[in-house]
Each structure stands twice: as structure tokens, then as C-alpha cells.
PDB file of C-alpha atoms in Angstrom:
ATOM      1  CA  MET Z   2     -17.752  18.168 -18.276  1.00  0.00           C
ATOM      2  CA  ASN Z   3     -18.202  21.517 -16.329  1.00  0.00           C
ATOM      3  CA  LEU Z   4     -17.911  22.189 -12.551  1.00  0.00           C
ATOM      4  CA  PRO Z   5     -21.457  22.752 -11.907  1.00  0.00           C
ATOM      5  CA  SER Z   6     -22.267  19.414 -12.907  1.00  0.00           C
ATOM      6  CA  PHE Z   7     -19.871  17.954 -10.368  1.00  0.00           C
ATOM      7  CA  LEU Z   8     -21.173  20.380  -7.463  1.00  0.00           C
ATOM      8  CA  TRP Z   9     -23.236  17.714  -6.115  1.00  0.00           C
ATOM      9  CA  LEU Z  10     -20.560  15.078  -5.930  1.00  0.00           C
ATOM     10  CA  TRP Z  11     -18.465  17.659  -3.975  1.00  0.00           C
ATOM     11  CA  LYS Z  12     -21.425  18.497  -1.802  1.00  0.00           C
ATOM     12  CA  ILE Z  13     -21.457  14.490  -0.699  1.00  0.00           C
ATOM     13  CA  ALA Z  14     -17.647  14.500  -0.661  1.00  0.00           C
ATOM     14  CA  ALA Z  15     -17.676  17.764   1.965  1.00  0.00           C
ATOM     15  CA  TRP Z  16     -20.240  15.617   3.966  1.00  0.00           C
ATOM     16  CA  ALA Z  17     -18.276  12.487   4.111  1.00  0.00           C
ATOM     17  CA  MET Z  18     -15.134  14.167   4.820  1.00  0.00           C
ATOM     18  CA  GLY Z  19     -16.979  15.630   7.913  1.00  0.00           C
ATOM     19  CA  GLY Z  20     -18.817  12.377   8.729  1.00  0.00           C
ATOM     20  CA  ALA Z  21     -15.195  10.677   8.750  1.00  0.00           C
ATOM     21  CA  ILE Z  22     -13.558  13.232  10.822  1.00  0.00           C
ATOM     22  CA  ALA Z  23     -16.748  13.150  13.478  1.00  0.00           C
ATOM     23  CA  PHE Z  24     -16.384   9.303  13.452  1.00  0.00           C
ATOM     24  CA  TYR Z  25     -12.411   9.189  14.155  1.00  0.00           C
ATOM     25  CA  LEU Z  26     -12.820  11.407  16.895  1.00  0.00           C
ATOM     26  CA  LEU Z  27     -15.870   9.383  18.263  1.00  0.00           C
ATOM     27  CA  LEU Z  28     -13.864   6.149  17.987  1.00  0.00           C
ATOM     28  CA  PHE Z  29     -11.097   7.762  19.890  1.00  0.00           C
ATOM     29  CA  ALA Z  30     -13.420   8.566  22.864  1.00  0.00           C
ATOM     30  CA  SER Z  31     -14.707   4.938  22.866  1.00  0.00           C
ATOM     31  CA  GLY Z  32     -11.417   3.559  22.512  1.00  0.00           C
ATOM     32  CA  ALA Z  33     -10.150   5.997  25.212  1.00  0.00           C
ATOM     33  CA  LEU Z  34     -12.699   4.902  27.292  1.00  0.00           C
ATOM     34  CA  MET Z  35     -11.726   0.960  26.684  1.00  0.00           C
ATOM     35  CA  PHE Z  36      -8.232   1.899  27.146  1.00  0.00           C
ATOM     36  CA  TYR Z  37      -9.234   3.175  30.683  1.00  0.00           C
ATOM     37  CA  GLY Z  38     -11.594   0.475  32.049  1.00  0.00           C
ATOM     38  CA  ARG Z  39      -8.718  -1.743  30.989  1.00  0.00           C
ATOM     39  CA  VAL Z  40      -5.937   0.073  32.730  1.00  0.00           C
ATOM     40  CA  ALA Z  41      -8.179   1.018  35.952  1.00  0.00           C
ATOM     41  CA  LYS Z  42      -9.550  -2.695  35.819  1.00  0.00           C
ATOM     42  CA  ILE Z  43     -13.043  -1.691  36.078  1.00  0.00           C
ATOM     43  CA  GLY Z  44     -14.172  -3.350  32.762  1.00  0.00           C
ATOM     44  CA  ARG Z  45     -16.382  -1.511  30.325  1.00  0.00           C
ATOM     45  CA  PRO Z  46     -19.741  -1.326  29.375  1.00  0.00           C
ATOM     46  CA  PRO Z  47     -20.988  -4.223  27.164  1.00  0.00           C
ATOM     47  CA  TRP Z  48     -22.127  -2.098  24.478  1.00  0.00           C
ATOM     48  CA  LEU Z  49     -18.892  -0.281  24.179  1.00  0.00           C
ATOM     49  CA  ARG Z  50     -17.052  -2.692  22.169  1.00  0.00           C
ATOM     50  CA  ASN Z  51     -19.704  -3.097  19.673  1.00  0.00           C
ATOM     51  CA  ALA Z  52     -20.322   0.534  19.364  1.00  0.00           C
ATOM     52  CA  HIS Z  53     -16.528   1.008  18.633  1.00  0.00           C
ATOM     53  CA  TYR Z  54     -16.654  -2.135  16.081  1.00  0.00           C
ATOM     54  CA  PHE Z  55     -19.586  -0.217  14.105  1.00  0.00           C
ATOM     55  CA  GLY Z  56     -17.980   3.062  14.305  1.00  0.00           C
ATOM     56  CA  GLY Z  57     -14.989   1.785  12.614  1.00  0.00           C
ATOM     57  CA  ILE Z  58     -17.264   0.029   9.808  1.00  0.00           C
ATOM     58  CA  ILE Z  59     -18.484   3.459   9.413  1.00  0.00           C
ATOM     59  CA  LEU Z  60     -15.166   5.298   9.026  1.00  0.00           C
ATOM     60  CA  VAL Z  61     -14.008   2.808   6.712  1.00  0.00           C
ATOM     61  CA  PHE Z  62     -17.191   3.032   4.374  1.00  0.00           C
ATOM     62  CA  LEU Z  63     -16.769   6.944   4.537  1.00  0.00           C
ATOM     63  CA  VAL Z  64     -13.079   6.700   3.555  1.00  0.00           C
ATOM     64  CA  PHE Z  65     -13.830   4.176   0.792  1.00  0.00           C
ATOM     65  CA  LEU Z  66     -16.716   6.877  -0.202  1.00  0.00           C
ATOM     66  CA  LEU Z  67     -14.518   9.775  -0.399  1.00  0.00           C
ATOM     67  CA  LEU Z  68     -11.848   7.736  -2.577  1.00  0.00           C
ATOM     68  CA  ALA Z  69     -14.605   6.774  -5.306  1.00  0.00           C
ATOM     69  CA  ILE Z  70     -15.906  10.615  -5.368  1.00  0.00           C
ATOM     70  CA  GLY Z  71     -12.406  11.481  -5.460  1.00  0.00           C
ATOM     71  CA  VAL Z  72     -11.559   9.073  -8.473  1.00  0.00           C
ATOM     72  CA  VAL Z  73     -14.842  10.130 -10.095  1.00  0.00           C
ATOM     73  CA  GLY Z  74     -14.816  13.556  -9.830  1.00  0.00           C
ATOM     74  CA  THR Z  75     -11.183  14.039 -10.898  1.00  0.00           C
ATOM     75  CA  VAL Z  76     -11.334  11.722 -13.824  1.00  0.00           C
ATOM     76  CA  GLY Z  77     -14.382  13.331 -14.529  1.00  0.00           C
ATOM     77  CA  TYR Z  78     -13.114  16.964 -14.412  1.00  0.00           C
ATOM     78  CA  TYR Z  79      -9.200  16.928 -15.701  1.00  0.00           C
ATOM     79  CA  GLY Z  80      -9.404  13.447 -17.465  1.00  0.00           C
ATOM     80  CA  SER Z  81      -6.620  11.843 -15.269  1.00  0.00           C
ATOM     81  CA  LEU Z  82      -5.618  11.501 -11.744  1.00  0.00           C
ATOM     82  CA  GLY Z  83      -2.536  12.916 -10.059  1.00  0.00           C
ATOM     83  CA  HIS Z  84      -2.932  16.796 -10.164  1.00  0.00           C
ATOM     84  CA  SER Z  85      -2.179  17.445  -6.385  1.00  0.00           C
ATOM     85  CA  ASP Z  86      -0.686  15.552  -3.312  1.00  0.00           C
ATOM     86  CA  HIS Z  87      -4.548  15.057  -2.060  1.00  0.00           C
ATOM     87  CA  LEU Z  88      -4.231  11.829  -4.174  1.00  0.00           C
ATOM     88  CA  TRP Z  89      -1.171  10.344  -2.445  1.00  0.00           C
ATOM     89  CA  SER Z  90      -2.326  11.323   1.256  1.00  0.00           C
ATOM     90  CA  GLY Z  91      -5.798  10.002   0.177  1.00  0.00           C
ATOM     91  CA  LEU Z  92      -4.147   6.669  -0.653  1.00  0.00           C
ATOM     92  CA  PHE Z  93      -2.051   6.384   2.387  1.00  0.00           C
ATOM     93  CA  VAL Z  94      -5.140   7.303   4.858  1.00  0.00           C
ATOM     94  CA  VAL Z  95      -7.052   4.620   3.034  1.00  0.00           C
ATOM     95  CA  GLY Z  96      -4.161   2.354   3.625  1.00  0.00           C
ATOM     96  CA  LEU Z  97      -4.198   3.412   7.235  1.00  0.00           C
ATOM     97  CA  ILE Z  98      -7.929   2.810   7.297  1.00  0.00           C
ATOM     98  CA  CYS Z  99      -7.643  -0.777   5.692  1.00  0.00           C
ATOM     99  CA  LEU Z 100      -4.453  -1.619   8.260  1.00  0.00           C
ATOM    100  CA  SER Z 101      -6.517  -0.211  11.175  1.00  0.00           C
ATOM    101  CA  ALA Z 102      -9.644  -2.745  10.257  1.00  0.00           C
ATOM    102  CA  TRP Z 103      -7.261  -5.102   9.632  1.00  0.00           C
ATOM    103  CA  SER Z 104      -5.664  -4.879  13.067  1.00  0.00           C
ATOM    104  CA  ALA Z 105      -8.883  -4.437  14.832  1.00  0.00           C
ATOM    105  CA  ASN Z 106     -10.046  -7.985  13.849  1.00  0.00           C
ATOM    106  CA  GLN Z 107      -6.970  -9.446  15.223  1.00  0.00           C
ATOM    107  CA  ILE Z 108      -6.981  -7.832  18.690  1.00  0.00           C
ATOM    108  CA  SER Z 109      -7.613 -11.133  21.057  1.00  0.00           C
ATOM    109  CA  SER Z 110      -5.954 -12.263  24.447  1.00  0.00           C
ATOM    110  CA  ASP Z 111      -3.926 -14.429  22.275  1.00  0.00           C
ATOM    111  CA  ASN Z 112      -2.419 -11.356  20.125  1.00  0.00           C
ATOM    112  CA  ASP Z 113      -1.101  -8.805  22.281  1.00  0.00           C
ATOM    113  CA  TRP Z 114       0.669  -6.634  19.711  1.00  0.00           C
ATOM    114  CA  ALA Z 115      -2.588  -6.440  17.280  1.00  0.00           C
ATOM    115  CA  ARG Z 116      -4.018  -3.840  19.841  1.00  0.00           C
ATOM    116  CA  SER Z 117      -0.563  -1.654  20.336  1.00  0.00           C
ATOM    117  CA  LEU Z 118      -0.860  -2.080  16.327  1.00  0.00           C
ATOM    118  CA  HIS Z 119      -4.169  -0.767  16.547  1.00  0.00           C
ATOM    119  CA  ILE Z 120      -3.504   2.009  18.312  1.00  0.00           C
ATOM    120  CA  THR Z 121      -0.434   3.044  16.408  1.00  0.00           C
ATOM    121  CA  ILE Z 122      -2.133   2.691  13.258  1.00  0.00           C
ATOM    122  CA  ASN Z 123      -4.659   5.080  14.529  1.00  0.00           C
ATOM    123  CA  VAL Z 124      -2.198   7.730  15.779  1.00  0.00           C
ATOM    124  CA  ILE Z 125      -0.744   8.030  12.400  1.00  0.00           C
ATOM    125  CA  LEU Z 126      -4.071   8.214  11.069  1.00  0.00           C
ATOM    126  CA  PHE Z 127      -4.698  11.353  12.745  1.00  0.00           C
ATOM    127  CA  VAL Z 128      -1.887  13.073  10.903  1.00  0.00           C
ATOM    128  CA  GLY Z 129      -3.140  11.612   7.885  1.00  0.00           C
ATOM    129  CA  LEU Z 130      -6.738  12.779   7.984  1.00  0.00           C
ATOM    130  CA  ALA Z 131      -5.445  16.068   9.140  1.00  0.00           C
ATOM    131  CA  TYR Z 132      -2.891  15.944   5.913  1.00  0.00           C
ATOM    132  CA  VAL Z 133      -5.440  14.900   3.506  1.00  0.00           C
ATOM    133  CA  SER Z 134      -8.033  17.675   5.206  1.00  0.00           C
ATOM    134  CA  TRP Z 135      -5.478  20.479   4.161  1.00  0.00           C
ATOM    135  CA  THR Z 136      -4.655  18.820   0.502  1.00  0.00           C
ATOM    136  CA  GLY Z 137      -8.338  18.196   0.064  1.00  0.00           C
ATOM    137  CA  TRP Z 138      -8.899  22.181   0.951  1.00  0.00           C
ATOM    138  CA  LEU Z 139      -6.284  23.281  -1.409  1.00  0.00           C
ATOM    139  CA  VAL Z 140      -7.989  21.425  -3.957  1.00  0.00           C
ATOM    140  CA  VAL Z 141     -11.391  23.105  -3.298  1.00  0.00           C
ATOM    141  CA  GLN Z 142      -9.721  26.222  -3.761  1.00  0.00           C
ATOM    142  CA  LYS Z 143      -8.879  25.470  -7.147  1.00  0.00           C
ATOM    143  CA  TYR Z 144     -12.307  24.661  -8.088  1.00  0.00           C
ATOM    144  CA  LEU Z 145     -13.696  27.669  -6.003  1.00  0.00           C
TER     145      LEU Z 145
END
């Protein structure tokens, strides 16, 4: 297949990546507000936890959409995978997203470890998103 037939796919990927970064930042802000409310012992607004959880679901969806687009687009264009570090960095981010979602579901008053695991994973996810964005930009430069 030729590049013009995949242009619409790359546009969706660009919007999805921008959305993923935006939702990551929103989740960071809402998580920071929940952390502040817990440390300052002032509580949090009742809607904040649900908003944080729903934002996480959207982030998971966007990352899996990016995975699907990357696999379909790369196999469609090259006929195989593994032409750059973008595949491995993308799979790393997908794994971190899955771990983050799992650890979020484990957070409760009985599981003190889950909250610190969730925060640690999301700090590492920041680095992963930065690296996958960089390698994705390098991939885009090959197509242009």
C-alpha cells in the first residue's frame, strides 16, 4: 500500500497521541489534588475520584487505539513490524498503562501498597510517554 491511503490513519494517531498526553496531564492534576486532599486531611470533592477514574479509562482506550493504528499502519506499509525503537517503546507504554489501570483497581484502605505502586508506575509512564513521542516523531519523519 502507498502512503496517501494511510494518511487518514496517521491523522487519527496524531490526535490520539495528543489526547493521550492531554489526559495524562489531566490525570496528573486530578491525582495531585487527591493527594493534597489526603495529606492536608481536607478530603476531596466527591466527583474527583470518579473523574480521575473515567479519565484513566479514556487514556487506556487512547493507548490501545494507538497500538492498533501502529500495528495496522506499519504492517500495511512495510508488511512487518519492528522497523524502529517505536514498537518497543510503544509496547512498554501499553504495559505501563495496563499496570497502572490494574493498580488503580487495587487501591483501597486494605491495600496501602497499591497507591504507591500506582503513583510510581505513572511517574515511569511520564518517561515512557516522552520516549514514545520522540520515537513516534522519528517514524513520522520517515514518512514525510
